Short mmCIF file of C-alpha atoms in Angstrom, two decimals:
data_model
loop_
_atom_site.label_atom_id
_atom_site.label_comp_id
_atom_site.label_asym_id
_atom_site.label_seq_id
_atom_site.Cartn_x
_atom_site.Cartn_y
_atom_site.Cartn_z
CA UNK A 1 -22.77 -2.16 -5.33
CA UNK A 2 -23.52 0.10 -8.27
CA UNK A 3 -23.06 3.93 -8.05
CA UNK A 4 -26.93 4.13 -8.48
CA UNK A 5 -27.54 2.18 -5.50
CA UNK A 6 -25.00 4.22 -3.33
CA UNK A 7 -26.81 7.44 -4.77
CA UNK A 8 -30.26 5.94 -3.71
CA UNK A 9 -29.04 5.11 -0.20
CA UNK A 10 -27.58 8.75 -0.05
CA UNK A 11 -31.16 10.16 -0.85
CA UNK A 12 -32.84 7.70 1.62
CA UNK A 13 -30.59 8.44 4.61
CA UNK A 14 -30.12 12.20 3.79
CA UNK A 15 -26.45 11.33 4.45
CA UNK A 16 -23.17 10.99 2.42
CA UNK A 17 -21.15 10.29 5.59
CA UNK A 18 -18.30 7.73 5.61
CA UNK A 19 -17.10 6.49 9.14
CA UNK A 20 -13.45 5.64 9.14
CA UNK A 21 -12.92 2.54 11.34
CA UNK A 22 -9.32 3.29 12.28
CA UNK A 23 -9.09 1.35 15.73
CA UNK A 24 -6.25 2.10 17.84
CA UNK A 25 -6.11 -0.13 21.01
CA UNK A 26 -4.61 2.89 22.89
CA UNK A 27 -7.70 4.81 22.19
CA UNK A 28 -10.68 2.78 22.65
CA UNK A 29 -12.28 2.17 26.30
CA UNK A 30 -9.75 0.19 28.17
CA UNK A 31 -12.42 -2.24 29.25
CA UNK A 32 -12.85 -3.55 25.70
CA UNK A 33 -9.56 -5.07 26.02
CA UNK A 34 -10.89 -7.90 28.06
CA UNK A 35 -12.84 -9.03 25.07
CA UNK A 36 -11.43 -11.78 22.94
CA UNK A 37 -11.42 -9.29 19.86
CA UNK A 38 -11.23 -5.79 21.33
CA UNK A 39 -11.06 -4.33 17.68
CA UNK A 40 -14.10 -6.37 16.39
CA UNK A 41 -16.01 -5.64 19.70
CA UNK A 42 -15.28 -1.89 19.25
CA UNK A 43 -16.20 -1.66 15.52
CA UNK A 44 -19.51 -3.74 15.96
CA UNK A 45 -20.73 -1.43 18.59
CA UNK A 46 -19.84 1.70 16.47
CA UNK A 47 -21.41 0.20 13.35
CA UNK A 48 -24.59 -0.78 15.39
CA UNK A 49 -24.87 2.85 16.87
CA UNK A 50 -24.17 4.75 13.34
CA UNK A 51 -25.44 2.55 10.54
CA UNK A 52 -28.49 4.59 9.85
CA UNK A 53 -26.55 7.86 9.89
CA UNK A 54 -23.86 7.11 7.14
CA UNK A 55 -23.64 5.45 3.90
CA UNK A 56 -20.12 4.02 4.21
CA UNK A 57 -17.67 2.43 6.36
CA UNK A 58 -13.90 2.63 5.72
CA UNK A 59 -11.36 0.75 7.78
CA UNK A 60 -7.86 1.83 7.10
CA UNK A 61 -6.01 -1.41 6.68
CA UNK A 62 -2.79 0.05 8.56
CA UNK A 63 -4.59 -0.13 11.97
CA UNK A 64 -5.27 -3.79 11.28
CA UNK A 65 -1.81 -4.73 9.85
CA UNK A 66 -0.40 -3.32 13.08
CA UNK A 67 -1.79 -6.02 15.14
CA UNK A 68 -0.74 -8.76 12.86
CA UNK A 69 -2.85 -11.79 12.34
CA UNK A 70 -5.27 -10.80 15.36
CA UNK A 71 -5.80 -7.50 13.16
CA UNK A 72 -6.65 -9.05 10.22
CA UNK A 73 -9.08 -11.33 11.69
CA UNK A 74 -10.52 -8.40 13.17
CA UNK A 75 -10.88 -6.77 9.82
CA UNK A 76 -12.33 -9.79 8.17
CA UNK A 77 -15.06 -10.21 10.92
CA UNK A 78 -15.76 -6.36 10.65
CA UNK A 79 -16.40 -6.46 6.76
CA UNK A 80 -18.31 -9.74 7.10
CA UNK A 81 -20.51 -8.13 9.89
CA UNK A 82 -21.29 -5.06 7.67
CA UNK A 83 -21.97 -7.12 4.68
CA UNK A 84 -24.23 -9.48 6.46
CA UNK A 85 -25.97 -7.17 8.78
CA UNK A 86 -26.14 -3.96 6.74
CA UNK A 87 -25.56 -4.97 3.18
CA UNK A 88 -26.87 -1.61 1.92
CA UNK A 89 -23.59 0.20 3.34
CA UNK A 90 -20.82 0.85 0.79
CA UNK A 91 -17.52 -0.45 1.90
CA UNK A 92 -14.19 1.03 1.48
CA UNK A 93 -10.81 -0.82 2.16
CA UNK A 94 -8.56 2.18 2.70
CA UNK A 95 -5.32 0.23 1.70
CA UNK A 96 -3.64 2.82 -0.86
CA UNK A 97 -2.13 -0.25 -2.70
CA UNK A 98 -0.55 -0.31 -6.07
CA UNK A 99 1.96 -2.38 -7.97
CA UNK A 100 3.11 -3.80 -11.23
CA UNK A 101 0.09 -5.51 -13.11
CA UNK A 102 0.41 -9.05 -11.76
CA UNK A 103 0.93 -8.01 -8.22
CA UNK A 104 -2.03 -5.57 -8.47
CA UNK A 105 -4.22 -8.22 -9.42
CA UNK A 106 -3.36 -10.09 -6.09
CA UNK A 107 -4.33 -7.01 -4.03
CA UNK A 108 -7.48 -6.77 -5.91
CA UNK A 109 -8.40 -10.35 -5.11
CA UNK A 110 -7.32 -9.78 -1.56
CA UNK A 111 -9.93 -6.87 -1.27
CA UNK A 112 -12.56 -7.83 -3.66
CA UNK A 113 -12.73 -11.45 -3.27
CA UNK A 114 -11.06 -12.75 0.04
CA UNK A 115 -12.50 -9.59 1.94
CA UNK A 116 -15.58 -8.72 -0.01
CA UNK A 117 -15.05 -4.97 0.08
CA UNK A 118 -17.14 -2.77 -2.55
CA UNK A 119 -13.96 -0.47 -3.05
CA UNK A 120 -10.34 0.03 -2.51
CA UNK A 121 -8.11 2.88 -2.17
CA UNK A 122 -5.10 3.00 -4.49
CA UNK A 123 -2.03 4.97 -5.26
CA UNK A 124 -1.44 6.47 -8.71
CA UNK A 125 2.38 6.84 -8.76
CA UNK A 126 3.08 3.65 -10.72
CA UNK A 127 0.46 4.71 -13.38
CA UNK A 128 -2.01 2.88 -15.70
CA UNK A 129 -0.98 -0.91 -15.61
CA UNK A 130 -0.86 -0.56 -11.64
CA UNK A 131 -4.43 0.58 -11.35
CA UNK A 132 -6.18 -1.28 -14.31
CA UNK A 133 -6.18 -4.82 -12.61
CA UNK A 134 -8.51 -3.24 -9.86
CA UNK A 135 -10.64 -1.53 -12.71
CA UNK A 136 -11.01 -5.04 -14.09
CA UNK A 137 -13.43 -6.17 -11.47
CA UNK A 138 -16.81 -4.65 -13.09
CA UNK A 139 -18.96 -4.68 -9.85
CA UNK A 140 -16.38 -3.02 -7.82
CA UNK A 141 -14.86 0.69 -7.34
CA UNK A 142 -11.30 1.66 -7.28
CA UNK A 143 -10.80 5.24 -5.41
CA UNK A 144 -7.37 6.58 -6.59
CA UNK A 145 -5.44 9.18 -4.60
CA UNK A 146 -5.49 12.44 -6.31
CA UNK A 147 -4.93 15.45 -3.89
CA UNK A 148 -4.52 14.05 -0.42
CA UNK A 149 -5.38 16.07 2.99
CA UNK A 150 -1.80 16.13 4.41
CA UNK A 151 0.82 18.77 4.25
CA UNK A 152 3.06 16.24 2.12
CA UNK A 153 0.57 16.69 -0.82
CA UNK A 154 2.48 19.99 -1.53
CA UNK A 155 5.58 18.03 -1.97
CA UNK A 156 4.69 16.42 -5.40
CA UNK A 157 0.77 16.49 -5.99
CA UNK A 158 0.71 20.40 -6.40
CA UNK A 159 3.93 20.64 -8.54
CA UNK A 160 3.33 21.57 -12.02
CA UNK A 161 4.07 19.63 -15.22
CA UNK A 162 3.59 21.87 -18.25
CA UNK A 163 1.91 24.30 -16.27
CA UNK A 164 -0.66 21.94 -14.64
CA UNK A 165 -0.45 20.29 -11.39
CA UNK A 166 0.73 16.51 -10.86
CA UNK A 167 -2.82 15.96 -9.40
CA UNK A 168 -4.51 17.30 -12.44
CA UNK A 169 -2.46 15.09 -14.73
CA UNK A 170 -3.35 12.05 -12.58
CA UNK A 171 -7.22 12.84 -13.00
CA UNK A 172 -7.02 13.44 -16.64
CA UNK A 173 -4.72 10.63 -17.62
CA UNK A 174 -7.02 8.15 -15.62
CA UNK A 175 -10.14 8.99 -17.59
CA UNK A 176 -8.68 7.19 -20.62
CA UNK A 177 -7.82 3.86 -18.56
CA UNK A 178 -9.87 0.81 -19.29
CA UNK A 179 -12.97 0.55 -17.11
CA UNK A 180 -12.46 4.41 -15.85
CA UNK A 181 -15.94 4.45 -15.16
CA UNK A 182 -15.32 2.29 -12.05
CA UNK A 183 -12.96 5.21 -10.60
CA UNK A 184 -13.56 7.39 -7.82
CA UNK A 185 -11.00 9.78 -6.39
CA UNK A 186 -9.59 10.81 -3.01
CA UNK A 187 -9.57 14.64 -2.49
CA UNK A 188 -8.87 16.06 0.93
CA UNK A 189 -11.22 18.41 2.79
CA UNK A 190 -8.50 20.61 3.61
CA UNK A 191 -8.06 21.44 0.02
CA UNK A 192 -11.57 22.54 -0.82
CA UNK A 193 -10.76 25.51 -2.76
CA UNK A 194 -9.31 23.26 -5.47
CA UNK A 195 -12.61 21.31 -5.93
CA UNK A 196 -14.15 23.62 -8.30
CA UNK A 197 -10.97 22.92 -10.71
CA UNK A 198 -11.27 19.18 -9.97
CA UNK A 199 -14.84 19.11 -10.93
CA UNK A 200 -14.09 20.65 -14.47
CA UNK A 201 -12.08 17.75 -14.96
CA UNK A 202 -13.94 14.68 -13.57
CA UNK A 203 -17.68 16.38 -13.16
CA UNK A 204 -19.34 12.97 -12.69
CA UNK A 205 -17.12 10.76 -10.50
CA UNK A 206 -17.53 10.25 -6.73
CA UNK A 207 -15.03 11.83 -4.49
CA UNK A 208 -13.93 10.47 -1.18
CA UNK A 209 -13.18 13.21 1.12
CA UNK A 210 -11.11 12.87 4.13
CA UNK A 211 -10.00 15.56 6.57
CA UNK A 212 -13.20 16.95 7.83
CA UNK A 213 -12.98 17.15 11.70
CA UNK A 214 -9.59 16.24 13.20
CA UNK A 215 -7.56 17.41 10.27
CA UNK A 216 -9.73 20.78 10.00
CA UNK A 217 -11.54 20.40 6.67
CA UNK A 218 -14.81 22.43 6.35
CA UNK A 219 -17.98 20.53 5.22
CA UNK A 220 -19.83 23.67 3.77
CA UNK A 221 -16.97 24.47 1.64
CA UNK A 222 -16.27 20.97 0.16
CA UNK A 223 -20.18 20.74 -0.84
CA UNK A 224 -20.07 24.34 -2.31
CA UNK A 225 -17.33 23.32 -4.52
CA UNK A 226 -17.39 19.47 -4.77
CA UNK A 227 -21.16 18.53 -5.18
CA UNK A 228 -22.70 17.44 -8.22
CA UNK A 229 -26.10 16.27 -9.52
CA UNK A 230 -25.68 12.67 -7.80
CA UNK A 231 -24.14 14.27 -4.75
CA UNK A 232 -20.89 12.77 -5.83
CA UNK A 233 -19.36 13.16 -2.18
CA UNK A 234 -18.42 10.57 0.32
CA UNK A 235 -17.13 12.65 3.28
CA UNK A 236 -15.00 10.71 5.80
CA UNK A 237 -14.73 11.45 9.48
CA UNK A 238 -12.72 8.77 11.45
CA UNK A 239 -11.32 10.24 14.86
CA UNK A 240 -13.62 12.78 15.21
CA UNK A 241 -16.52 10.27 15.36
CA UNK A 242 -15.10 6.91 16.78
CA UNK A 243 -13.01 8.56 19.78
CA UNK A 244 -15.85 10.90 20.55
CA UNK A 245 -15.45 9.19 24.19
CA UNK A 246 -13.43 6.44 25.60
CA UNK A 247 -16.06 5.63 28.23
CA UNK A 248 -19.02 3.02 28.40
CA UNK A 249 -20.94 5.61 26.32
CA UNK A 250 -18.41 5.63 23.24
CA UNK A 251 -20.99 4.28 20.71
CA UNK A 252 -23.58 6.55 21.85
CA UNK A 253 -21.33 9.55 21.75
CA UNK A 254 -19.92 8.49 18.20
CA UNK A 255 -23.52 8.27 17.08
CA UNK A 256 -24.07 11.75 18.39
CA UNK A 257 -21.11 13.18 16.47
CA UNK A 258 -22.27 11.30 13.41
CA UNK A 259 -25.78 12.61 13.67
CA UNK A 260 -24.44 16.14 13.98
CA UNK A 261 -22.77 15.75 10.72
CA UNK A 262 -25.76 13.78 9.00
CA UNK A 263 -28.05 16.68 10.04
CA UNK A 264 -25.79 19.27 8.56
CA UNK A 265 -25.72 17.18 5.31
CA UNK A 266 -29.60 16.79 5.32
CA UNK A 267 -29.72 20.65 5.39
CA UNK A 268 -27.42 20.92 2.38
CA UNK A 269 -29.38 18.17 0.58
CA UNK A 270 -32.39 20.26 1.15
CA UNK B 1 20.61 -4.75 10.16
CA UNK B 2 23.02 -1.81 9.59
CA UNK B 3 24.07 -0.89 5.94
CA UNK B 4 27.59 -1.86 6.83
CA UNK B 5 26.50 -5.40 7.75
CA UNK B 6 24.62 -5.65 4.39
CA UNK B 7 27.70 -4.64 2.48
CA UNK B 8 29.88 -7.08 4.49
CA UNK B 9 27.38 -9.92 3.58
CA UNK B 10 27.76 -8.90 0.03
CA UNK B 11 31.39 -9.16 0.09
CA UNK B 12 31.33 -12.69 1.87
CA UNK B 13 28.86 -14.00 -0.42
CA UNK B 14 29.84 -12.30 -3.57
CA UNK B 15 26.33 -11.71 -4.13
CA UNK B 16 23.91 -8.70 -4.15
CA UNK B 17 21.02 -10.83 -5.31
CA UNK B 18 17.65 -10.48 -3.53
CA UNK B 19 14.98 -13.28 -4.28
CA UNK B 20 11.43 -12.31 -4.39
CA UNK B 21 8.97 -14.57 -2.59
CA UNK B 22 5.91 -13.92 -4.63
CA UNK B 23 3.97 -17.04 -3.96
CA UNK B 24 1.17 -17.82 -6.29
CA UNK B 25 -0.62 -21.20 -5.48
CA UNK B 26 -1.39 -21.59 -9.20
CA UNK B 27 2.26 -21.76 -10.01
CA UNK B 28 3.83 -23.83 -7.24
CA UNK B 29 4.26 -27.68 -7.38
CA UNK B 30 0.78 -29.04 -6.91
CA UNK B 31 1.70 -31.81 -4.60
CA UNK B 32 2.64 -28.79 -2.04
CA UNK B 33 -1.02 -28.10 -1.82
CA UNK B 34 -1.59 -30.92 0.30
CA UNK B 35 0.63 -29.34 3.09
CA UNK B 36 -1.09 -27.48 6.05
CA UNK B 37 0.57 -24.45 4.75
CA UNK B 38 1.65 -24.68 1.05
CA UNK B 39 3.09 -21.15 1.03
CA UNK B 40 5.33 -21.60 3.78
CA UNK B 41 6.30 -24.92 2.62
CA UNK B 42 7.33 -23.67 -0.52
CA UNK B 43 9.11 -20.54 0.79
CA UNK B 44 11.04 -22.75 3.37
CA UNK B 45 12.40 -24.91 0.73
CA UNK B 46 13.44 -22.16 -1.54
CA UNK B 47 14.99 -20.48 1.33
CA UNK B 48 16.86 -23.63 2.51
CA UNK B 49 18.10 -24.11 -1.03
CA UNK B 50 19.19 -20.57 -1.85
CA UNK B 51 20.27 -18.49 1.25
CA UNK B 52 24.04 -18.96 0.51
CA UNK B 53 23.43 -17.55 -2.95
CA UNK B 54 21.48 -14.41 -2.01
CA UNK B 55 21.75 -11.29 0.63
CA UNK B 56 18.06 -10.64 0.79
CA UNK B 57 14.46 -11.87 0.52
CA UNK B 58 11.62 -9.75 -0.57
CA UNK B 59 8.08 -11.23 -0.07
CA UNK B 60 5.56 -8.97 -1.80
CA UNK B 61 2.70 -8.53 0.60
CA UNK B 62 0.13 -8.77 -2.29
CA UNK B 63 0.75 -12.37 -2.64
CA UNK B 64 0.08 -13.27 0.94
CA UNK B 65 -2.78 -10.74 1.39
CA UNK B 66 -4.58 -12.28 -1.51
CA UNK B 67 -4.92 -15.57 0.53
CA UNK B 68 -6.33 -13.74 3.73
CA UNK B 69 -5.59 -14.78 7.20
CA UNK B 70 -3.74 -18.07 5.94
CA UNK B 71 -1.59 -15.81 3.90
CA UNK B 72 -0.62 -13.48 6.64
CA UNK B 73 0.27 -16.54 8.74
CA UNK B 74 2.32 -17.80 5.91
CA UNK B 75 4.02 -14.45 5.58
CA UNK B 76 4.66 -14.41 9.57
CA UNK B 77 6.15 -17.87 9.65
CA UNK B 78 8.35 -16.84 6.47
CA UNK B 79 9.86 -13.87 8.19
CA UNK B 80 10.28 -15.63 11.58
CA UNK B 81 11.94 -18.69 9.73
CA UNK B 82 14.43 -16.12 7.99
CA UNK B 83 15.27 -14.11 11.08
CA UNK B 84 15.55 -17.35 13.34
CA UNK B 85 17.69 -19.61 10.68
CA UNK B 86 19.42 -16.90 8.51
CA UNK B 87 19.56 -13.95 10.66
CA UNK B 88 22.59 -12.50 8.50
CA UNK B 89 20.01 -12.00 5.57
CA UNK B 90 18.47 -8.52 4.91
CA UNK B 91 14.49 -8.74 4.81
CA UNK B 92 12.38 -6.41 2.72
CA UNK B 93 8.51 -6.34 3.13
CA UNK B 94 7.45 -5.13 -0.36
CA UNK B 95 4.44 -3.51 0.74
CA UNK B 96 4.49 -0.11 -1.22
CA UNK B 97 2.60 1.67 1.58
CA UNK B 98 2.10 5.21 2.55
CA UNK B 99 -0.74 7.21 4.26
CA UNK B 100 -1.06 10.50 6.47
CA UNK B 101 1.42 10.51 9.32
CA UNK B 102 -0.46 8.56 12.12
CA UNK B 103 -1.57 6.02 9.88
CA UNK B 104 2.16 5.37 8.24
CA UNK B 105 3.29 4.92 11.89
CA UNK B 106 0.81 1.90 12.13
CA UNK B 107 1.98 0.49 8.74
CA UNK B 108 5.69 0.89 10.11
CA UNK B 109 4.74 -0.91 13.54
CA UNK B 110 3.24 -3.65 11.27
CA UNK B 111 6.25 -4.40 9.41
CA UNK B 112 9.03 -3.50 11.57
CA UNK B 113 7.54 -4.57 15.15
CA UNK B 114 4.62 -7.14 14.52
CA UNK B 115 6.59 -8.58 11.45
CA UNK B 116 10.38 -8.14 12.26
CA UNK B 117 11.54 -7.04 8.64
CA UNK B 118 14.71 -5.06 8.14
CA UNK B 119 13.13 -2.93 5.62
CA UNK B 120 9.75 -1.94 3.76
CA UNK B 121 8.87 -0.41 0.61
CA UNK B 122 6.95 2.83 0.52
CA UNK B 123 5.17 4.96 -2.15
CA UNK B 124 6.05 8.64 -2.38
CA UNK B 125 2.87 10.23 -3.87
CA UNK B 126 1.50 11.65 -0.18
CA UNK B 127 5.07 13.17 0.42
CA UNK B 128 7.27 14.02 3.23
CA UNK B 129 4.75 13.32 6.25
CA UNK B 130 3.94 10.12 4.87
CA UNK B 131 7.31 8.55 4.79
CA UNK B 132 8.90 10.12 7.89
CA UNK B 133 7.23 7.84 10.33
CA UNK B 134 8.87 4.90 8.74
CA UNK B 135 12.34 6.83 8.74
CA UNK B 136 11.81 7.27 12.42
CA UNK B 137 12.84 3.60 12.97
CA UNK B 138 16.60 4.18 13.39
CA UNK B 139 17.67 0.48 13.10
CA UNK B 140 15.43 -0.06 10.01
CA UNK B 141 15.43 0.92 6.24
CA UNK B 142 12.75 2.45 3.95
CA UNK B 143 12.90 1.75 0.47
CA UNK B 144 10.94 4.64 -1.60
CA UNK B 145 9.74 4.09 -5.17
CA UNK B 146 11.66 6.38 -7.43
CA UNK B 147 11.59 4.85 -11.06
CA UNK B 148 9.66 1.68 -11.25
CA UNK B 149 10.27 -1.24 -13.76
CA UNK B 150 6.65 -1.08 -15.11
CA UNK B 151 5.29 0.65 -18.55
CA UNK B 152 3.06 2.69 -16.15
CA UNK B 153 6.18 4.58 -15.03
CA UNK B 154 6.06 6.75 -17.93
CA UNK B 155 2.60 7.86 -17.14
CA UNK B 156 3.64 10.22 -14.22
CA UNK B 157 7.31 9.31 -13.05
CA UNK B 158 9.01 10.69 -16.12
CA UNK B 159 7.01 13.75 -16.63
CA UNK B 160 8.99 16.90 -16.04
CA UNK B 161 8.47 19.59 -13.47
CA UNK B 162 10.40 22.65 -14.27
CA UNK B 163 12.44 20.58 -16.84
CA UNK B 164 13.26 17.82 -14.24
CA UNK B 165 11.46 14.45 -14.07
CA UNK B 166 9.03 13.71 -11.26
CA UNK B 167 11.18 10.80 -10.12
CA UNK B 168 14.18 13.01 -9.85
CA UNK B 169 12.31 15.56 -7.80
CA UNK B 170 11.42 12.40 -5.36
CA UNK B 171 14.76 11.60 -5.13
CA UNK B 172 16.19 15.24 -4.37
CA UNK B 173 13.25 16.19 -2.11
CA UNK B 174 13.51 12.99 0.06
CA UNK B 175 17.24 13.79 0.86
CA UNK B 176 16.21 16.66 3.17
CA UNK B 177 13.85 14.53 5.01
CA UNK B 178 14.25 13.58 8.68
CA UNK B 179 16.45 10.54 8.96
CA UNK B 180 17.05 10.35 5.25
CA UNK B 181 20.14 8.17 5.81
CA UNK B 182 17.67 5.34 6.50
CA UNK B 183 16.34 5.67 2.83
CA UNK B 184 17.03 3.31 0.09
CA UNK B 185 15.27 3.73 -3.45
CA UNK B 186 13.42 1.34 -5.95
CA UNK B 187 14.74 1.85 -9.63
CA UNK B 188 13.74 -0.78 -12.26
CA UNK B 189 16.37 -2.60 -14.05
CA UNK B 190 14.10 -2.17 -17.36
CA UNK B 191 15.45 1.66 -17.07
CA UNK B 192 19.17 1.05 -16.45
CA UNK B 193 20.06 3.96 -18.82
CA UNK B 194 18.59 6.41 -16.05
CA UNK B 195 20.97 4.91 -13.50
CA UNK B 196 23.91 7.35 -14.24
CA UNK B 197 21.49 10.43 -13.59
CA UNK B 198 20.12 8.79 -10.61
CA UNK B 199 23.64 8.08 -9.14
CA UNK B 200 24.61 11.91 -9.42
CA UNK B 201 21.53 12.67 -7.35
CA UNK B 202 21.89 9.74 -4.65
CA UNK B 203 25.44 8.55 -4.87
CA UNK B 204 25.67 6.63 -1.61
CA UNK B 205 22.17 5.27 -1.29
CA UNK B 206 21.23 1.47 -1.84
CA UNK B 207 18.97 0.80 -4.77
CA UNK B 208 16.53 -1.94 -4.86
CA UNK B 209 16.50 -3.02 -8.37
CA UNK B 210 13.53 -5.42 -9.81
CA UNK B 211 12.96 -6.30 -13.27
CA UNK B 212 15.94 -8.32 -14.12
CA UNK B 213 14.63 -11.72 -15.51
CA UNK B 214 10.90 -11.90 -16.24
CA UNK B 215 10.67 -8.31 -16.87
CA UNK B 216 13.58 -8.17 -19.45
CA UNK B 217 16.14 -5.93 -17.54
CA UNK B 218 20.04 -6.76 -18.04
CA UNK B 219 22.41 -7.15 -14.96
CA UNK B 220 25.37 -5.85 -16.86
CA UNK B 221 23.78 -2.46 -17.73
CA UNK B 222 22.37 -1.97 -14.10
CA UNK B 223 25.97 -2.55 -12.66
CA UNK B 224 27.68 -0.36 -15.12
CA UNK B 225 25.50 2.56 -14.38
CA UNK B 226 24.22 1.84 -10.79
CA UNK B 227 27.23 0.38 -8.72
CA UNK B 228 28.96 2.54 -6.31
CA UNK B 229 31.73 1.85 -3.82
CA UNK B 230 29.55 -0.04 -1.48
CA UNK B 231 28.35 -2.07 -4.25
CA UNK B 232 25.13 -0.26 -3.46
CA UNK B 233 22.70 -2.51 -5.49
CA UNK B 234 20.31 -5.27 -4.25
CA UNK B 235 19.01 -7.03 -7.65
CA UNK B 236 15.70 -8.71 -7.28
CA UNK B 237 14.66 -11.66 -9.43
CA UNK B 238 11.30 -13.31 -8.28
CA UNK B 239 9.41 -15.41 -10.93
CA UNK B 240 12.82 -16.16 -12.72
CA UNK B 241 14.12 -18.04 -9.81
CA UNK B 242 11.25 -19.45 -7.86
CA UNK B 243 9.21 -20.87 -10.67
CA UNK B 244 12.18 -22.22 -12.53
CA UNK B 245 10.41 -25.71 -12.02
CA UNK B 246 7.15 -26.69 -10.91
CA UNK B 247 8.07 -30.27 -10.11
CA UNK B 248 9.86 -32.16 -7.28
CA UNK B 249 13.05 -30.45 -8.10
CA UNK B 250 11.66 -26.89 -8.02
CA UNK B 251 13.95 -25.79 -4.97
CA UNK B 252 17.09 -27.44 -6.70
CA UNK B 253 16.11 -25.73 -9.94
CA UNK B 254 15.71 -22.15 -8.16
CA UNK B 255 19.04 -22.59 -6.76
CA UNK B 256 20.57 -23.10 -9.86
CA UNK B 257 18.98 -19.97 -11.35
CA UNK B 258 20.10 -18.11 -8.24
CA UNK B 259 23.51 -19.53 -8.62
CA UNK B 260 23.90 -18.40 -12.33
CA UNK B 261 23.17 -14.84 -11.17
CA UNK B 262 25.38 -14.98 -8.27
CA UNK B 263 28.21 -16.07 -10.65
CA UNK B 264 27.57 -13.32 -12.86
CA UNK B 265 27.73 -10.79 -9.71
CA UNK B 266 30.75 -12.59 -8.53
CA UNK B 267 32.23 -11.94 -11.74
CA UNK B 268 31.20 -8.33 -11.82
CA UNK B 269 32.35 -7.88 -8.25
CA UNK B 270 35.90 -9.20 -9.25
#
């Protein structure tokens, strides 16, 4: 999917919502555990109920790997279901991968070819040659961690190198990498006040913004400092939407939570 | 496995060799592709031929994920085979994971519980709360990236914060984390000259050292600067051993390469 197609979808749906599909079997309605594939059954119901309110789905791979092969089968079924039934939706494998070059190529194949995701999240610690193998896939997007939503972001990301924070070095350095036009960045909603500075460095890039909802980030602040002419934001909510209810009405209640965010977004888009 | 058990195994085998099981179907003997599970068939032959020469096996998860569910089945069969047949061997899931707390817990479950690895590699960029969930598994080991073997290590890891390189901050900061005694660190063999400084910060920790062989690192230099009283080193070789031949004799040739390294190690251990 091209960035233009993503922007077009945002305008049509008046939404820049991404829904995180982080399925924990302890938190889903317990009657679903009788299904042959409870994770996929849960995802399918959530997707069918929310696809018109969001522009992206983001399964976090940890929640699938924790269930072993059954988890990977559920992940495969989920991405295939989205691609077949709602091909307009942007898909993100939230995997936070990164390794030496030939190994990163294998990760890129895993998420872009074996599982046909539009994008994957990557970690920057190993530098240029750990990220460029992802960028080499010209019709795909690579979403690199910059400033994350958790407390641990202050351990290294905000420390200063030559008077400038590590995450700013990550942003600036990455602009010179081959096929940098395929980069998007993760910036946590809990750190909205940093967004003005970030936009000075990467005015045009899309930002994936987790941390609205359960983690306490504020949508208005994120938009005030982070939005650009193409919107340029994908706001993720996971637990706040998918676990709105653990009863029969879970999909309906998830849609209600998604709709509340979508309406707030429609107002902001004007 | 406890660190003492690992040290004991090193003394018995006179080896601190780790063999990387990074299986690329384009590089293995082509007659294996007729097998029901070529990846496992390859690994089983390599393991049976080399288990007495090494103390650890390290499958890199990228090479399994690239083949989807079949790849994960091969990874599961591989770890189960090692644990059943050679339980004395230390196992490393080279996964380079790391995410916010509740998500890292799911990754820890994936590699410590669903797949019963002794250890997993993690990335430090997201800080303390992304790594402590792994450390909470008291009988397991968490191997954190410090200074990696690739060229991209110079993009961020060696940049200075307050006159001290990022990777040194990573080492120092991590010493204060809860259950830090379960930490080991990745230090690339291609950067052996940095090891004396690193040993000043973490004198007692085990180091996983990739980059000997295909990447050009030198075993003598690594040992000179990196060894401690408990040896404290696991030297990894992947491509240099497992792809020694792509003919019928691949396992035998891999054993020969492993034996050459083991003999060099036995001499160093004296």
